[in-house]
Short mmCIF file of C-alpha atoms in Angstrom, two decimals:
data_model
loop_
_atom_site.label_atom_id
_atom_site.label_comp_id
_atom_site.label_asym_id
_atom_site.label_seq_id
_atom_site.Cartn_x
_atom_site.Cartn_y
_atom_site.Cartn_z
CA ASP A 670 179.70 105.59 45.56
CA THR A 671 178.97 104.41 49.11
CA GLY A 672 181.65 101.53 49.55
CA VAL A 673 179.02 99.13 48.29
CA SER A 674 180.06 96.90 45.05
CA GLN A 675 177.22 95.21 43.11
CA ASP A 676 178.57 92.79 40.01
CA PRO A 677 177.79 93.06 37.77
CA ARG A 678 175.90 96.40 36.36
CA HIS A 679 173.71 94.88 33.79
CA LYS A 680 173.03 91.22 32.64
CA ILE A 681 170.94 90.36 29.74
CA THR A 682 170.01 86.10 29.96
CA LYS A 683 167.57 84.30 28.05
CA ARG A 684 164.37 82.92 29.77
CA GLY A 685 165.25 79.21 31.52
CA GLN A 686 168.89 80.67 32.47
CA ASN A 687 170.00 80.32 35.68
CA VAL A 688 171.61 84.13 36.71
CA THR A 689 174.09 84.86 39.70
CA PHE A 690 174.43 88.50 41.30
CA ARG A 691 177.22 89.19 43.95
CA CYS A 692 177.43 92.10 46.56
CA ASP A 693 180.38 92.76 48.38
CA PRO A 694 179.58 95.06 51.58
CA ILE A 695 181.28 98.12 53.34
CA SER A 696 183.83 96.18 55.54
CA GLU A 697 182.67 96.48 58.95
CA HIS A 698 178.67 96.22 58.22
CA ASN A 699 177.34 93.01 59.74
CA ARG A 700 174.04 93.55 58.28
CA LEU A 701 173.11 92.96 54.58
CA TYR A 702 169.94 92.80 52.71
CA TRP A 703 168.95 92.17 48.96
CA TYR A 704 166.10 94.08 46.95
CA ARG A 705 164.23 93.77 43.84
CA GLN A 706 163.26 97.15 42.75
CA THR A 707 160.89 97.73 39.10
CA LEU A 708 160.25 100.64 37.28
CA GLY A 709 158.07 103.29 39.29
CA GLN A 710 158.10 100.96 42.55
CA GLY A 711 159.61 101.80 45.50
CA PRO A 712 162.75 98.98 46.14
CA GLU A 713 160.90 95.32 47.43
CA PHE A 714 162.47 93.71 50.75
CA LEU A 715 163.73 89.75 49.50
CA THR A 716 165.74 88.90 52.37
CA TYR A 717 168.81 90.01 54.83
CA PHE A 718 171.80 88.55 56.42
CA GLN A 719 173.36 89.38 60.14
CA ASN A 720 176.71 87.93 58.83
CA GLU A 721 176.52 84.62 57.83
CA ALA A 722 172.73 83.90 58.91
CA GLN A 723 170.21 84.70 56.83
CA LEU A 724 167.60 85.70 59.90
CA GLU A 725 164.64 86.27 56.97
CA LYS A 726 163.64 84.51 53.38
CA SER A 727 160.22 84.33 53.23
CA ARG A 728 159.59 87.37 51.49
CA LEU A 729 161.92 85.63 48.41
CA LEU A 730 159.76 85.62 45.69
CA SER A 731 159.95 81.95 44.87
CA ASP A 732 161.91 79.40 45.29
CA ARG A 733 163.42 79.91 42.64
CA PHE A 734 165.49 82.60 44.00
CA SER A 735 168.25 82.00 47.02
CA ALA A 736 170.85 83.99 48.88
CA GLU A 737 173.72 83.30 50.39
CA ARG A 738 176.41 85.13 52.81
CA PRO A 739 178.95 81.88 53.13
CA LYS A 740 181.42 83.88 54.89
CA GLY A 741 179.68 86.83 56.05
CA SER A 742 181.44 89.18 53.68
CA PHE A 743 180.12 88.98 50.30
CA SER A 744 176.51 87.62 49.57
CA THR A 745 175.25 86.31 46.32
CA LEU A 746 171.66 86.16 45.14
CA GLU A 747 170.92 83.24 42.17
CA ILE A 748 167.72 83.19 40.33
CA GLN A 749 167.25 80.20 38.19
CA ARG A 750 165.03 79.07 35.55
CA THR A 751 164.80 82.67 34.82
CA GLU A 752 161.28 84.00 33.85
CA GLN A 753 160.53 87.57 31.91
CA GLY A 754 158.76 89.07 35.35
CA ASP A 755 162.21 88.70 36.90
CA SER A 756 163.25 91.51 34.57
CA ALA A 757 164.05 94.42 37.51
CA MET A 758 167.00 96.21 39.26
CA TYR A 759 168.63 93.59 41.93
CA LEU A 760 169.91 96.13 45.01
CA CYS A 761 172.03 95.18 47.89
CA ALA A 762 172.00 97.41 50.90
CA THR A 763 174.31 97.17 54.31
CA LYS A 764 174.18 98.65 57.27
CA LYS A 765 176.89 98.71 60.43
CA THR A 766 174.11 97.87 63.17
CA ALA A 767 170.63 97.40 62.64
CA ASN A 768 168.95 100.77 63.77
CA THR A 769 171.07 102.33 61.73
CA GLU A 770 170.98 103.82 58.10
CA ALA A 771 171.24 101.04 55.15
CA PHE A 772 173.75 102.24 52.59
CA PHE A 773 172.76 100.91 48.73
CA GLY A 774 175.17 99.83 46.30
CA GLN A 775 174.54 100.72 42.59
CA GLY A 776 172.58 97.45 41.62
CA THR A 777 172.32 95.12 38.94
CA ARG A 778 169.82 95.41 35.89
CA LEU A 779 168.59 92.37 35.07
CA THR A 780 166.74 91.78 31.36
CA VAL A 781 165.10 88.28 30.95
CA VAL A 782 164.62 87.97 26.92
CA GLY B 1304 146.01 98.39 29.37
CA GLU B 1305 147.28 101.61 31.59
CA SER B 1306 150.05 100.81 33.81
CA VAL B 1307 149.44 102.59 37.00
CA GLY B 1308 152.65 101.49 38.76
CA LEU B 1309 154.77 104.03 36.10
CA HIS B 1310 153.27 107.26 37.30
CA LEU B 1311 154.61 108.19 40.16
CA PRO B 1312 153.62 111.32 42.13
CA THR B 1313 155.33 113.96 40.87
CA LEU B 1314 156.60 117.64 42.30
CA SER B 1315 157.16 120.20 40.31
CA VAL B 1316 159.58 123.64 41.53
CA GLN B 1317 161.37 126.28 40.59
CA GLU B 1318 165.18 126.70 41.13
CA GLY B 1319 165.31 128.01 44.53
CA ASP B 1320 162.21 127.35 45.51
CA ASN B 1321 161.56 125.06 48.87
CA SER B 1322 160.23 121.85 48.36
CA ILE B 1323 158.43 119.65 50.49
CA ILE B 1324 157.63 115.92 49.88
CA ASN B 1325 155.03 113.90 51.81
CA CYS B 1326 155.49 110.65 52.71
CA ALA B 1327 152.42 108.45 54.57
CA TYR B 1328 153.77 105.43 56.66
CA SER B 1329 152.05 102.20 57.65
CA ASN B 1330 153.11 100.67 60.64
CA SER B 1331 152.35 102.38 63.38
CA ALA B 1332 155.06 99.91 65.57
CA SER B 1333 157.77 101.83 63.28
CA ASP B 1334 160.41 103.38 64.93
CA TYR B 1335 162.97 104.50 62.48
CA PHE B 1336 162.71 106.63 59.34
CA ILE B 1337 164.83 107.30 56.42
CA TRP B 1338 164.71 109.15 53.24
CA TYR B 1339 166.45 108.63 50.15
CA LYS B 1340 167.14 109.76 46.73
CA GLN B 1341 167.17 107.81 43.80
CA GLU B 1342 168.78 108.91 40.42
CA SER B 1343 167.95 107.29 37.24
CA GLY B 1344 169.97 103.95 37.25
CA LYS B 1345 171.49 104.50 40.43
CA GLY B 1346 170.71 102.72 43.79
CA PRO B 1347 169.25 105.06 46.81
CA GLN B 1348 171.13 107.16 48.50
CA PHE B 1349 170.93 108.48 52.31
CA ILE B 1350 169.76 111.92 52.91
CA ILE B 1351 168.78 111.65 56.31
CA ASP B 1352 167.55 110.16 59.11
CA ILE B 1353 164.95 110.19 62.45
CA ARG B 1354 163.90 107.96 65.28
CA SER B 1355 160.55 108.12 66.52
CA ASN B 1356 161.58 110.18 69.31
CA MET B 1357 162.19 112.97 67.65
CA ASP B 1358 159.71 114.85 65.48
CA LYS B 1359 162.08 117.42 63.44
CA ARG B 1360 165.59 116.39 62.46
CA GLN B 1361 167.72 118.88 60.15
CA GLY B 1362 170.61 118.61 57.91
CA GLN B 1363 172.38 120.53 55.43
CA ARG B 1364 169.26 122.20 53.08
CA VAL B 1365 167.19 119.41 54.62
CA THR B 1366 164.84 119.20 57.45
CA VAL B 1367 162.49 115.87 57.86
CA LEU B 1368 159.57 116.28 60.14
CA LEU B 1369 157.90 113.44 61.86
CA ASN B 1370 154.04 113.52 63.11
CA LYS B 1371 153.64 109.63 64.42
CA THR B 1372 150.00 110.57 65.28
CA VAL B 1373 148.65 110.76 61.50
CA LYS B 1374 151.57 108.49 60.94
CA HIS B 1375 153.38 110.93 58.48
CA LEU B 1376 156.52 112.04 57.30
CA SER B 1377 157.86 115.46 55.27
CA LEU B 1378 161.16 116.06 53.67
CA GLN B 1379 161.91 119.98 53.15
CA ILE B 1380 164.56 120.79 50.72
CA ALA B 1381 165.77 124.29 51.09
CA ALA B 1382 166.84 126.34 48.08
CA THR B 1383 166.11 123.45 45.52
CA GLN B 1384 168.24 122.93 42.75
CA PRO B 1385 168.62 120.97 39.62
CA GLY B 1386 170.77 118.77 41.12
CA ASP B 1387 167.78 117.71 43.66
CA SER B 1388 166.01 116.22 40.60
CA ALA B 1389 165.39 112.78 41.20
CA VAL B 1390 162.60 110.29 43.04
CA TYR B 1391 162.66 110.32 46.60
CA PHE B 1392 161.38 107.71 49.02
CA CYS B 1393 161.00 107.38 52.35
CA ALA B 1394 161.54 104.02 54.49
CA GLU B 1395 160.04 103.02 57.31
CA SER B 1396 161.53 100.26 60.22
CA TYR B 1397 160.51 98.75 62.97
CA GLY B 1398 162.93 96.49 65.83
CA GLU B 1399 160.68 93.28 65.67
CA GLY B 1400 163.11 90.46 66.82
CA GLY B 1401 165.72 93.38 66.23
CA SER B 1402 165.22 93.33 62.25
CA TYR B 1403 164.92 96.66 61.33
CA ILE B 1404 164.06 95.92 57.77
CA PRO B 1405 163.87 99.08 55.88
CA THR B 1406 160.51 99.47 53.78
CA PHE B 1407 160.02 101.74 51.17
CA GLY B 1408 156.64 103.00 49.55
CA ARG B 1409 156.74 104.37 45.79
CA GLY B 1410 158.21 107.19 45.68
CA THR B 1411 158.14 110.77 44.60
CA SER B 1412 159.81 112.47 41.81
CA LEU B 1413 161.19 116.26 41.93
CA ILE B 1414 161.68 117.97 39.15
CA VAL B 1415 163.46 120.98 39.35
CA HIS B 1416 163.52 123.90 36.39
CA PRO B 1417 166.09 126.25 36.24
#
C-alpha cells in the first residue's frame, strides 16, 4: 500500500452515463497526476495538479473529461457521457516534489457497457 | 484483426537467474528516470530511480544503468524470484516549466519459472 487511495476500485456503467472517480493523495504530496491505462499499454498521462492549480490539461482525451482538486488535497476525475472506448484503468499518482518518484494508487477499473 | 497492443515484449527466466530488462526512451531532454513494477490488477510500484548525472545506481537486488548517448535504460534484477513476475515499465521525465511529468513506455512482461 503506497498511501495513495482511489475510490471506487471498480465501476461498471452504462454508455452515456457520467462517472466520477476520487483520489486521496499521501498527505504532504502537493503534486497529483491522473493517468489512463489500457490493456497491454503503459499509463497514459491525462492531467496534473500542483496543490489546487491544474497545470496541464491539454492531454485530457476529450472535453468529456475533467478533473478538479478544489482544496489541494483529494482530486476527482469526471467522465461525462461515457463511451465504450473509455473502458480502462484510471490511475492516480502523487509526488512530494517535482523531481521525485511518483507513488501510484491501485486504480479504478472502469467498464462501460 | 489482431490487436498488436496486447502482445507485450516478454522476458522468461528461471528462478535464481539474473534478469535484464531494457528500455529505450524518447526525449533527449529527459533527466529523471524511474523503473516501476506492475502486478496484475494493481497500480505501478516504484522500484528505483536515476538522474541524468549518474550512469548507474544500485538498490536491493536491482541495478539501473543509464546510457544517455543512445537514450537507453536497463534494469538488472539479481537472483530473480517468482515474486518478481510482473510487467516492468521505465518512465522518463524532464523539468520543462518544472513539470517532470512521468511518461511511460509499453513495458516488458517478466515471467519467472520456479
